Amino acid sequence: MLSIVYFQSCSIAKYIPEDELLYTGASLTLETDSIIENKSELKSELESTIRPVPNTKFLGMYPGLYYYYKNQKEKPGFINRWLYKKIGEEPVYQSSIETFEVEDILVNRLENHGFFYSSASSEILEDEDNSKSSIAYNAHIKQPYIMGTYKVDSLPDPIFSEIKKSVANTEFKPGIRFDLDYLKTERLRIDSDLKKAGYYNFNSEFLIFEADTTRYTNKKFDLYLRLKSSVPKAATLPYKIGKINIYTNYDIKKDSVKQTVTRYNNKSYIQDEEFFKLRHLDPFITLNENELYDPEASRNTARRLSTIGTYKFVNIQYEEQDSTLTDSSKVVDANIYLSPLNKRSLRAELQAVTKSNNFAGPALEFSYNNRNIFNGGEILSLSANIGYELQVGGGNSISNTSLGLKSELILPRVIFPIKINEDFFEYSIPKTKTSIGIDYLNRTELYTLLSGTAEFGYSWNANRYTTHEINPFSINYNNLINTSDEFEAILDENSYLEQSFEQQFIAGLNYSFIYNEMINTSKKHQLYTNVTFDIAGNALSLFDSKNNNETQTIFGLEYAQYVKADIDFRYHFNFDNENKLATRLFAGYGIPYGNSEYMPYIKQYYSGGPNSVRAFRIRSLGPGTYVSEEDTDDDYYIDQTGNIRLEANLEYRFPLFSYFKGAVFADAGNVWNSTEIEDVPGGKFSSDFIKELGIGVGVGLRVDVQGFVIRFDFATPIHDLALEEGKRYEFQYKETTFNFAIGYPF
């Protein structure tokens, strides 16, 4: 199809009317009479103003233009009409270009940057075949005007003092070039400083700059800042906050006059009953009566209230008062309207589950949420799930039955024995999280696993991009019961797997640092970093007897001891709103010590699957060059883990049509053990780890509906460690793996 499009699009010359020339673009030459800083950037900006844009070329051809011409036929045909709709472009002819308009734009842009008295010219260049033409623009740039001094004209107080204070911190220094963009930025900066000083009614448009060149003969100017004569009096006076009224349970249908007004910490809380305890709500409000109006404090208050999780809408409105505190200030009241979410919600989900390890089956999940359960913004979540999965493959038929219960309580404040200064949490107030859960898994003819988890910790957004999560108390208990003779035989043959399951009690702390620029979709370069530390068993060793010859226990339970750290780094380069290059690098290392010869099985790393190296099934890679002797289609993939993991991913994402997006990608990765294990030959990490990476390439189709993504990925191994050495680098198209997932992989 591409070949047909390519060769057919070669023949557009015969469609161009005899009295027309196809416009192929323009060039720009800069002629200067002085040294210009950042000349290349200036040229790029000037080139961006040249209009119109010529027709799109692909490999030297014009496919969009070709299908435009084909569509002009009386009967263009379905395929031509469809291709014109997708890629067709109307021709841009030389006759439609007004070169004098482009020249005026170039001169205007140069004057905006201080290059006054510059000029521009143009010349039409015709191709040899007399069917196409281009334009050569030439900009004659004069020496720019340089600032001598920057002063503030005399203004009335008190605004005069505030503007002088702001100008004292300016980046405008003698010797900078005149630039209209600099002046606009300076006005916005001064306006921001004035707003923070209480000038509620001020606007950046009230400021005007005047340049005076009369004192100089060498293209210098003095810059003066003053107010426009039409500025209203109210804009030149600072505002103080009068009353602060908080409607804790606002409903537009209610009559607020009948509600009770309670004064707390110099604020008025309005609620018909105690919907939210005032001592818990008050710390979220950073506004204070009799303080100067500050838009930053207003934004902080709105953001902090929105993060509680109780409110659907947070609306802060300011109401200007007619009276004044003094002749030099005015008053504005702040009304904070808080509209709560539904207090209780109940949800039931019927799921059809399919996994990369060939397990599939139905699942049913119930969840209950109670927001503001104790009238302090607390959120209680209860969930229960039941599922059945069946795996058929390798001559075996294995099923899983799972049951789970979990409860979580989130408090929008710090629960800590030592009082912490709330000023430290200016951006947001940390949340205290507690959770407890129990899970039951019965794998037929193998084993039954009973698991319990409990956590207590904190989550804190330090700023827009940075999040800290720490769980000083994290407990995980696993009890392997009802093991079959078949599974016992597997454990007897694999001491590595047996010891991984033995340590059933895990207690410690974990910490995560997350830096996420992906939330800012307007950034061209986006970074994401997640650094995690997990330490277990260190504190527990203080409570047991110091007998180095025996396994240490607590409450009669042998506990695991290890240190684990990993980093997940991602970088996205956005070519535009639709095209993106996404990269990811993951590295993790776990070190067992003390009680633990190996990392607990549930804490080990694995590779392969829809969010990892997609050309390989989940947990089927590694460790190292190790290949299980068992059939990889059955359940024995369980031992494909390690305590070291390295992965790298590269993916180019592009639009197809409507909600459909495409992707091409390459993945590489593996897991290793830090020590040689007899039952896992070839699994130790070595200096040749690059040669031990499983590598795959593939294509993907994504359905992206307003951020909800359904993902289909097809990946093929090109370096498969399961093959004999010397035959691993093969494009195994017959071994293509299909991955179905929700959301992007990274």
XYZ file of C-alpha atoms in Angstrom:
746
model
C 0.000 0.000 0.000
C 2.828 2.396 0.884
C 4.593 1.582 -2.382
C 1.444 2.363 -4.380
C 0.981 5.671 -2.568
C 4.655 6.523 -3.096
C 4.847 5.910 -6.838
C 1.435 7.321 -7.661
C 2.153 10.533 -5.776
C 5.111 11.178 -8.091
C 2.833 12.385 -10.840
C 1.309 15.614 -9.474
C 3.012 17.884 -12.031
C 0.424 17.079 -14.708
C -2.381 18.261 -12.423
C -0.941 21.741 -11.753
C -2.777 24.359 -13.885
C -0.686 25.949 -16.638
C -1.032 29.459 -15.177
C -0.043 28.371 -11.633
C 3.161 27.483 -9.790
C 3.148 25.130 -6.804
C 4.644 26.875 -3.758
C 7.347 24.662 -2.220
C 8.466 26.828 0.710
C 10.660 29.740 1.658
C 14.170 30.450 2.856
C 15.303 33.297 5.097
C 18.655 35.073 5.129
C 19.683 37.509 7.869
C 21.971 40.442 7.080
C 23.208 42.286 10.172
C 25.356 45.346 10.793
C 26.241 44.292 14.363
C 26.802 41.167 16.462
C 23.462 39.661 17.573
C 23.147 37.382 20.589
C 21.129 34.189 20.058
C 20.991 34.809 16.333
C 19.867 31.246 15.569
C 16.893 31.572 17.944
C 15.904 34.874 16.320
C 16.083 33.265 12.882
C 13.930 30.324 14.016
C 11.307 32.708 15.386
C 11.243 34.758 12.178
C 10.954 31.612 10.064
C 7.959 30.509 12.122
C 6.080 33.662 11.053
C 6.403 32.955 7.326
C 3.073 31.984 5.837
C 1.606 30.006 4.228
C 3.010 26.566 5.004
C 3.722 24.595 1.807
C 2.111 21.240 1.050
C 3.448 18.284 3.038
C 6.178 16.198 1.442
C 6.875 12.522 2.161
C 10.105 11.067 0.760
C 10.160 13.941 -1.724
C 6.570 13.280 -2.844
C 3.194 14.965 -2.186
C 0.700 12.190 -1.266
C -1.820 14.608 0.302
C -1.778 16.837 -2.767
C -2.018 13.848 -5.104
C -5.256 12.633 -3.508
C -6.646 16.155 -3.585
C -6.278 16.157 -7.353
C -7.643 12.618 -7.649
C -10.687 13.666 -5.637
C -11.487 16.429 -8.160
C -12.449 13.822 -10.762
C -16.108 13.253 -11.509
C -15.893 9.709 -10.080
C -12.857 9.573 -7.803
C -13.741 6.234 -6.290
C -14.173 5.161 -2.657
C -10.469 4.634 -1.876
C -9.452 8.030 -3.296
C -12.233 9.780 -1.357
C -11.232 8.016 1.861
C -7.523 8.806 1.432
C -8.320 12.438 0.609
C -10.373 12.690 3.792
C -7.464 11.291 5.835
C -4.386 12.870 4.250
C -5.617 15.161 1.466
C -4.430 18.788 1.246
C -5.516 21.658 -0.954
C -2.668 22.978 -3.129
C -0.773 26.108 -2.127
C -0.041 28.134 -5.262
C 2.425 30.980 -5.661
C -0.381 33.299 -6.785
C -2.024 33.119 -3.348
C 1.042 34.451 -1.509
C 1.281 38.133 -0.663
C 4.998 38.576 -0.075
C 4.633 42.158 1.097
C 2.458 40.983 4.005
C 5.140 38.516 5.072
C 7.769 41.251 4.816
C 5.687 43.530 7.055
C 5.357 40.737 9.631
C 9.121 40.148 9.608
C 9.828 43.849 10.154
C 7.202 44.071 12.896
C 8.679 41.085 14.704
C 12.172 42.591 14.469
C 10.933 45.897 15.905
C 9.309 44.003 18.788
C 12.794 42.726 19.602
C 14.420 46.161 19.444
C 15.793 46.066 15.892
C 14.168 49.314 14.775
C 14.554 50.644 11.222
C 15.162 47.137 9.873
C 13.755 46.120 6.496
C 12.856 43.000 4.531
C 12.790 42.037 0.872
C 11.853 38.957 -1.135
C 12.541 37.216 -4.437
C 10.496 34.536 -6.189
C 12.603 31.597 -7.404
C 11.116 29.460 -10.171
C 12.123 25.796 -10.591
C 13.571 24.547 -13.858
C 10.423 22.608 -14.779
C 8.338 25.819 -14.502
C 5.759 24.068 -12.302
C 7.054 24.979 -8.839
C 8.484 27.998 -7.095
C 9.919 29.103 -3.771
C 10.546 32.452 -2.115
C 13.817 33.779 -0.728
C 13.273 36.352 2.039
C 16.081 38.633 3.150
C 15.951 40.517 6.470
C 18.254 43.537 6.810
C 18.712 43.885 10.579
C 19.923 47.089 12.138
C 21.780 47.472 15.433
C 19.345 46.968 18.340
C 18.417 49.555 20.954
C 19.991 48.998 24.381
C 18.534 50.083 27.735
C 20.406 52.755 29.686
C 18.301 53.098 32.853
C 15.032 51.757 34.253
C 13.030 53.994 36.588
C 9.562 54.277 38.118
C 7.687 57.523 37.535
C 6.242 59.310 40.548
C 3.032 57.586 41.656
C 0.615 58.018 44.558
C 1.237 56.105 47.764
C 0.914 53.385 48.909
C 1.191 51.665 45.513
C 4.310 53.676 44.645
C 6.275 52.021 47.449
C 5.129 48.524 46.461
C 6.009 48.996 42.780
C 9.455 50.362 43.694
C 9.987 47.351 45.932
C 9.052 45.021 43.062
C 11.222 46.860 40.510
C 14.198 46.575 42.869
C 14.063 42.800 42.251
C 13.780 43.038 38.474
C 16.030 41.228 36.013
C 16.061 44.357 33.834
C 19.655 45.594 33.920
C 21.402 48.353 31.934
C 22.604 46.982 28.626
C 19.711 44.613 27.842
C 18.123 44.843 24.406
C 14.692 46.384 23.986
C 12.198 43.539 23.701
C 8.407 43.710 23.810
C 8.178 40.207 25.297
C 10.465 41.279 28.153
C 8.171 44.229 28.891
C 5.065 42.026 28.956
C 6.786 39.572 31.294
C 7.876 42.431 33.573
C 4.320 43.755 33.796
C 3.003 40.331 34.775
C 5.738 39.938 37.397
C 4.950 43.321 38.977
C 1.225 42.544 38.879
C 1.886 39.252 40.706
C 3.923 41.049 43.389
C 1.169 43.641 43.846
C -1.501 40.958 44.136
C 0.507 39.297 46.926
C 0.662 42.695 48.651
C -3.137 42.946 48.708
C -3.920 44.856 45.510
C -7.045 42.880 44.754
C -8.331 45.131 41.942
C -5.036 45.715 40.163
C -4.408 44.532 36.605
C -1.192 44.271 34.609
C -2.829 46.278 31.812
C -2.778 49.325 34.138
C 1.031 49.517 33.747
C 2.615 51.274 30.788
C 6.255 51.598 29.706
C 7.729 54.616 27.964
C 11.109 54.598 26.198
C 13.052 57.862 25.889
C 15.935 58.100 23.407
C 16.457 61.886 23.552
C 19.474 61.668 25.864
C 21.429 59.399 23.566
C 22.786 59.303 20.014
C 24.030 55.696 20.014
C 20.765 53.723 20.013
C 20.221 53.664 23.768
C 17.032 54.432 25.660
C 15.801 55.130 29.174
C 12.808 53.083 30.293
C 10.107 54.591 32.526
C 7.282 52.742 34.238
C 4.069 54.530 35.149
C 0.335 53.967 35.567
C -2.212 54.746 32.902
C -4.305 57.826 33.610
C -7.538 55.793 33.513
C -6.610 53.522 36.437
C -9.478 53.491 39.019
C -8.726 54.564 42.572
C -9.676 51.143 43.982
C -6.885 49.505 41.962
C -4.214 51.598 43.707
C -5.223 50.586 47.238
C -4.436 47.306 49.061
C -7.295 45.159 50.362
C -7.515 43.435 53.701
C -9.670 40.394 54.327
C -12.671 41.296 56.462
C -14.834 38.313 57.330
C -14.108 34.715 56.400
C -17.313 32.683 56.051
C -16.999 28.925 55.542
C -20.068 26.942 54.475
C -19.032 23.432 55.492
C -22.036 21.644 53.933
C -23.088 23.971 51.168
C -26.144 23.255 49.077
C -27.456 25.929 46.749
C -31.000 24.780 47.522
C -30.592 25.462 51.264
C -31.317 28.775 52.918
C -27.989 29.659 54.562
C -29.622 32.349 56.690
C -31.228 29.668 58.859
C -27.947 27.876 59.493
C -25.916 28.235 62.675
C -22.852 30.500 62.628
C -19.974 29.389 64.857
C -16.841 31.475 65.392
C -13.656 29.422 65.588
C -10.101 30.716 65.319
C -11.345 34.098 64.018
C -13.401 32.534 61.247
C -17.159 32.067 60.821
C -18.231 28.469 60.160
C -21.778 28.087 58.870
C -23.493 24.708 59.176
C -26.943 23.595 60.304
C -25.352 20.742 62.291
C -21.837 19.551 62.970
C -21.022 18.230 59.517
C -17.267 18.730 59.927
C -15.457 19.184 63.232
C -14.003 22.668 63.190
C -10.701 21.764 64.860
C -9.994 19.364 61.986
C -11.209 21.612 59.147
C -9.577 24.855 60.289
C -5.923 23.842 59.535
C -6.787 23.468 55.847
C -7.679 27.162 55.565
C -4.661 29.443 55.182
C -6.695 32.679 54.946
C -6.864 34.915 58.014
C -9.036 37.875 58.853
C -7.396 41.326 58.889
C -4.515 40.082 56.731
C -3.783 41.479 53.277
C -5.460 39.717 50.376
C -3.072 37.160 48.866
C -4.113 35.061 45.833
C -1.469 32.464 46.720
C -3.097 31.884 50.119
C -6.443 31.555 48.340
C -5.067 28.933 45.925
C -3.413 27.052 48.783
C -6.695 26.966 50.698
C -8.664 25.699 47.700
C -6.079 23.010 46.923
C -5.801 21.801 50.517
C -9.580 21.570 50.934
C -9.887 19.646 47.657
C -7.412 16.992 48.834
C -9.464 16.029 51.906
C -11.600 13.678 49.817
C -14.890 14.791 51.360
C -15.775 17.632 49.014
C -16.862 17.565 45.386
C -16.515 21.323 44.802
C -14.496 24.013 46.570
C -15.440 27.540 45.571
C -13.869 30.665 47.095
C -15.577 33.946 46.264
C -14.520 37.427 47.357
C -17.052 40.148 48.047
C -15.826 43.733 48.057
C -17.134 45.943 50.838
C -18.067 49.595 50.347
C -16.532 50.742 53.607
C -12.787 51.162 54.096
C -10.567 50.382 57.045
C -8.516 53.543 56.467
C -7.958 56.030 53.689
C -5.175 53.831 52.358
C -6.855 50.392 52.250
C -10.126 48.636 51.475
C -11.927 45.481 52.639
C -12.937 42.259 50.915
C -14.848 39.370 52.530
C -14.004 35.745 51.681
C -16.845 33.242 51.286
C -15.764 29.593 51.052
C -18.458 27.247 49.724
C -17.791 23.529 50.295
C -20.091 21.102 48.451
C -19.686 17.559 49.822
C -19.647 14.298 47.919
C -22.219 11.642 48.738
C -21.368 10.431 52.222
C -21.778 6.743 51.425
C -21.263 4.724 48.263
C -21.663 1.042 47.500
C -20.274 -0.558 44.366
C -20.393 -4.067 42.958
C -18.252 -5.229 40.038
C -18.514 -8.380 37.995
C -15.180 -8.931 36.282
C -13.895 -11.220 33.574
C -10.213 -11.759 34.387
C -7.533 -12.991 32.006
C -3.832 -13.086 32.879
C -0.570 -13.517 31.022
C 0.010 -16.869 32.762
C -3.071 -18.333 31.009
C -5.338 -18.069 34.032
C -8.843 -16.813 33.236
C -12.150 -16.680 35.031
C -14.844 -14.547 36.683
C -14.454 -12.365 39.770
C -16.917 -10.448 41.916
C -15.922 -7.451 44.031
C -17.908 -5.377 46.515
C -16.726 -2.083 47.967
C -18.209 0.336 50.468
C -16.975 3.877 51.146
C -17.979 6.176 53.970
C -16.634 9.709 53.571
C -16.348 11.891 56.627
C -17.299 8.965 58.829
C -16.267 10.641 62.112
C -16.995 14.215 60.930
C -13.313 14.947 60.522
C -12.798 14.168 56.833
C -11.985 10.502 57.503
C -12.631 8.007 54.691
C -13.420 4.397 55.533
C -13.186 1.868 52.712
C -14.277 -1.770 52.986
C -13.890 -4.238 50.155
C -14.475 -7.933 49.569
C -13.731 -10.061 46.529
C -14.213 -13.609 45.367
C -12.781 -15.092 42.210
C -12.291 -18.312 40.325
C -9.591 -18.828 37.691
C -8.759 -21.792 35.520
C -5.482 -22.467 33.716
C -5.425 -25.053 30.969
C -2.121 -25.928 29.324
C 0.765 -28.338 29.301
C -1.546 -31.270 29.848
C -2.607 -29.929 33.247
C -5.802 -28.255 34.384
C -5.205 -26.035 37.404
C -7.703 -23.746 39.120
C -7.506 -20.995 41.706
C -10.165 -19.970 44.165
C -9.532 -16.671 45.918
C -11.258 -14.754 48.694
C -10.229 -11.389 50.085
C -11.270 -8.836 52.696
C -9.679 -5.428 53.197
C -10.406 -2.326 55.228
C -8.671 1.039 54.958
C -9.042 4.205 57.006
C -7.583 7.493 55.726
C -7.371 10.467 58.059
C -6.544 13.876 56.487
C -4.087 14.821 59.238
C -0.948 13.570 60.932
C -1.411 11.098 63.776
C 1.924 11.216 65.575
C 2.889 11.235 69.274
C 4.988 14.399 68.825
C 3.302 17.587 67.636
C 4.572 18.719 64.233
C 4.610 22.360 63.201
C 1.837 22.754 60.629
C 3.738 25.572 58.862
C 6.066 22.869 57.527
C 3.189 21.500 55.442
C 2.398 24.683 53.525
C 1.492 22.990 50.240
C -0.650 20.213 51.705
C -1.359 18.413 54.968
C -0.152 14.775 55.109
C -2.658 11.965 55.349
C -2.458 9.108 57.825
C -3.371 5.740 56.351
C -4.135 2.488 58.115
C -5.167 -0.753 56.445
C -5.668 -4.398 57.277
C -6.523 -7.259 54.961
C -6.731 -11.004 54.675
C -6.578 -13.161 51.532
C -7.263 -16.818 50.912
C -5.919 -18.615 47.819
C -6.576 -22.272 47.067
C -4.621 -23.684 44.122
C -6.085 -27.112 43.426
C -3.811 -30.093 43.891
C -0.942 -27.844 45.008
C -1.446 -25.686 48.098
C -3.595 -23.280 50.073
C -2.128 -19.896 50.998
C -3.538 -17.722 53.760
C -2.160 -14.162 53.826
C -2.638 -11.240 56.156
C -1.402 -7.661 55.757
C -1.448 -4.587 57.980
C 0.036 -1.133 57.379
C 0.253 2.214 59.095
C 1.824 5.174 57.379
C 1.668 8.616 55.848
C 1.308 10.176 52.404
C 2.338 13.762 51.725
C 2.386 15.943 48.608
C 5.340 18.302 49.111
C 4.497 20.251 45.946
C 2.695 19.775 42.656
C 5.098 17.092 41.439
C 6.609 15.510 44.568
C 4.976 12.904 46.818
C 6.406 11.122 49.848
C 4.916 7.874 51.156
C 6.250 6.188 54.268
C 4.904 3.185 56.155
C 6.857 2.824 59.400
C 4.779 -0.263 60.267
C 4.208 -2.824 57.545
C 3.364 -6.439 58.361
C 2.813 -9.323 55.966
C 2.053 -12.838 57.202
C 1.773 -15.820 54.845
C 0.792 -19.292 55.959
C 1.242 -22.071 53.424
C -1.187 -24.835 54.407
C -2.703 -27.949 52.877
C 0.221 -28.554 50.530
C -0.163 -31.531 48.236
C 2.405 -34.284 47.788
C 3.086 -32.949 44.296
C 3.884 -29.455 45.615
C 5.961 -30.865 48.473
C 7.984 -32.762 45.872
C 8.574 -29.501 44.000
C 9.813 -27.844 47.196
C 12.043 -30.803 48.048
C 13.683 -30.611 44.627
C 14.132 -26.838 44.767
C 15.607 -25.640 48.064
C 15.698 -22.073 46.728
C 11.912 -22.068 46.271
C 11.374 -23.895 49.558
C 13.298 -21.335 51.607
C 11.576 -18.475 49.778
C 8.237 -19.805 51.070
C 9.489 -20.653 54.563
C 9.775 -17.099 55.882
C 6.139 -16.363 56.415
C 6.364 -13.286 58.635
C 7.557 -9.980 57.149
C 7.607 -6.850 59.291
C 9.413 -3.605 58.587
C 9.088 -0.208 56.978
C 9.023 1.099 53.432
C 9.417 4.521 51.880
C 8.691 5.880 48.401
C 9.749 9.141 46.803
C 7.742 10.018 43.697
C 8.474 12.884 41.321
C 5.850 13.066 38.582
C 5.799 15.646 35.781
C 3.414 13.519 33.705
C 0.467 15.409 35.224
C 1.588 18.503 33.304
C 0.516 17.567 29.789
C 1.782 20.859 28.327
C 5.459 20.054 29.067
C 7.567 18.956 26.108
C 9.985 17.045 28.351
C 8.327 15.043 31.145
C 10.129 13.167 33.909
C 8.892 10.576 36.371
C 10.957 9.014 39.162
C 9.848 6.547 41.820
C 12.522 5.563 44.347
C 11.479 2.909 46.887
C 13.220 1.528 49.972
C 11.938 -1.551 51.816
C 13.549 -2.762 55.056
C 12.276 -5.774 56.990
C 13.228 -7.483 60.239
C 15.724 -4.905 61.463
C 13.658 -3.650 64.420
C 12.326 -7.116 65.309
C 15.849 -8.387 65.948
C 15.995 -6.122 69.025
C 13.322 -8.174 70.789
C 14.579 -11.716 70.385
C 17.387 -13.603 72.049
C 20.887 -13.090 70.632
C 21.638 -16.694 69.732
C 23.495 -16.651 66.440
C 23.231 -20.415 66.083
C 19.442 -20.427 65.919
C 16.922 -18.862 63.635
C 15.530 -15.767 65.295
C 11.785 -15.595 65.930
C 9.181 -13.228 67.288
C 5.990 -14.578 68.863
C 7.214 -17.996 67.769
C 7.321 -16.955 64.116
C 10.457 -16.919 61.998
C 10.689 -13.503 60.376
C 12.396 -12.317 57.204
C 15.309 -9.876 57.138
C 16.278 -8.001 54.012
C 16.960 -4.590 52.490
C 15.484 -3.756 49.118
C 15.782 -0.648 46.935
C 14.641 0.111 43.403
C 14.191 3.039 41.036
C 11.670 3.474 38.250
C 12.749 6.320 35.934
C 10.657 7.485 32.961
C 11.153 10.178 30.356
C 8.580 11.301 27.799
C 9.384 13.551 24.844
C 6.271 15.106 23.328
C 6.702 15.991 19.664
C 3.193 17.480 19.788
C -0.138 16.721 21.466
C -0.443 13.342 19.747
C 3.067 12.021 19.053
C 5.229 10.931 21.955
C 8.469 9.060 22.620
C 8.204 7.262 25.979
C 11.178 5.646 27.709
C 11.583 3.775 30.979
C 14.490 2.384 33.000
C 13.992 0.161 36.062
C 16.675 -1.117 38.412
C 16.140 -2.992 41.665
C 18.288 -4.866 44.177
C 17.290 -6.822 47.278
C 19.793 -8.072 49.873
C 18.740 -10.824 52.331
C 20.617 -11.053 55.607
C 20.353 -12.497 59.104
C 17.392 -14.863 59.187
C 17.026 -14.870 55.411
C 19.306 -16.714 53.036
C 17.008 -15.742 50.161
C 14.467 -12.956 49.686
C 10.867 -13.941 50.559
C 9.099 -15.118 47.431
C 6.499 -12.318 47.402
C 9.298 -9.712 47.641
C 11.369 -11.061 44.775
C 11.477 -9.453 41.336
C 10.140 -10.995 38.155
C 10.290 -10.007 34.494
C 7.991 -10.436 31.534
C 4.341 -9.549 31.076
C 2.198 -6.640 29.791
C 4.008 -3.968 31.843
C 7.491 -5.389 31.522
C 9.232 -7.185 28.644
C 6.115 -7.836 26.604
C 7.554 -10.474 24.273
C 7.670 -12.937 27.196
C 4.944 -14.230 29.479
C 4.781 -12.926 33.027
C 7.494 -14.407 35.312
C 8.962 -16.412 32.415
C 12.282 -14.540 32.056
C 15.387 -15.563 33.966
C 16.869 -15.546 36.385
C 19.877 -14.934 34.134
C 20.250 -17.699 31.539
C 18.377 -20.257 33.655
C 15.715 -22.229 31.782
C 13.267 -24.424 33.676
C 13.249 -28.046 32.635
C 9.506 -28.123 33.161
C 7.016 -27.293 30.427
C 6.645 -23.496 30.460
C 2.940 -23.804 29.662
C 2.132 -25.273 33.063
C 2.268 -23.862 36.555
C 5.982 -24.207 37.198
C 6.779 -20.684 36.023
C 6.515 -19.976 39.758
C 10.307 -20.084 40.278
C 11.257 -17.485 37.631
C 12.241 -14.770 40.115
C 15.366 -13.116 41.485
C 16.611 -10.427 43.839
C 18.078 -8.229 41.054
C 16.105 -6.713 38.209
C 17.058 -4.519 35.236
C 14.681 -3.389 32.512
C 14.610 -0.776 29.746
C 11.698 0.148 27.492
C 11.326 2.394 24.462
C 7.974 3.190 22.851
C 6.806 5.606 20.160
C 3.102 6.517 20.409
C 1.159 8.104 17.567
C -2.464 8.775 16.574
C -4.379 6.622 14.086
C -7.911 7.966 13.949
C -10.570 9.041 16.417
C -9.926 7.302 19.771
C -7.479 4.774 18.306
C -3.751 5.190 18.923
C -0.809 3.167 17.677
C 2.595 2.292 19.095
C 5.852 0.594 18.161
C 8.130 -0.510 20.979
C 11.206 -2.384 22.112
C 11.722 -3.946 25.566
C 14.748 -5.484 27.249
C 15.205 -6.912 30.728
C 15.806 -9.819 33.079
C 16.168 -10.797 36.720
C 19.166 -12.370 38.456
C 20.278 -13.739 41.806
C 23.152 -12.106 43.642
C 24.576 -15.521 44.627
C 24.983 -18.792 42.798
C 22.098 -21.169 43.623
C 22.502 -24.855 42.866
C 18.870 -25.304 41.853
C 18.991 -22.308 39.513
C 22.115 -22.703 37.354
C 23.028 -19.638 35.296
C 20.953 -17.341 37.474
C 23.799 -15.374 39.103
C 24.398 -11.774 38.073
C 27.677 -11.291 36.212
C 29.599 -8.694 34.215
C 28.038 -10.178 31.061
C 24.537 -9.172 32.127
C 24.018 -7.189 28.887
C 24.211 -10.464 26.949
C 21.622 -11.975 29.293
C 18.822 -9.508 28.586
C 15.651 -10.841 27.048
C 14.757 -8.506 24.174
C 11.526 -8.112 22.262
C 9.925 -5.736 19.762
C 6.320 -5.187 18.880
C 3.409 -3.047 17.828
C 0.407 -1.925 19.829
C -3.149 -0.675 19.404
C -4.730 1.460 22.106
C -8.280 2.715 22.568
C -7.923 5.973 24.500
C -11.236 7.494 25.569
C -10.583 10.601 27.689
C -7.700 9.005 29.552
C -9.246 5.527 29.927
C -6.967 3.269 27.882
C -7.559 -0.282 26.675
C -4.280 -1.665 25.369
C -3.497 -4.464 22.903
C 0.198 -5.245 22.389
C 1.765 -7.822 20.064
C 5.420 -8.534 20.877
C 7.985 -10.877 19.363
C 11.274 -12.055 20.949
C 14.482 -11.119 19.132
C 16.820 -12.341 21.901
C 15.445 -15.392 23.697
C 17.551 -16.890 26.493
C 15.573 -20.147 26.303
C 17.353 -20.948 23.022
C 20.807 -22.392 22.678
C 23.689 -19.939 22.855
C 24.510 -18.771 19.343
C 20.872 -19.084 18.223
C 19.308 -16.584 20.595
C 19.267 -13.617 18.206
C 16.354 -14.603 15.996
C 13.137 -12.845 15.045
C 10.672 -15.446 16.319
C 7.482 -14.258 14.663
C 5.819 -17.603 15.423
C 6.313 -16.924 19.152
C 4.487 -13.571 19.131
C 2.887 -12.868 22.509
C -0.444 -11.050 22.827
C -0.858 -8.719 25.818
C -4.153 -7.201 26.897
C -4.092 -4.554 29.616
C -5.725 -1.419 30.964
C -3.642 1.777 30.883
C -0.267 2.610 29.402
C 2.679 0.461 30.559
C 4.794 3.483 31.527
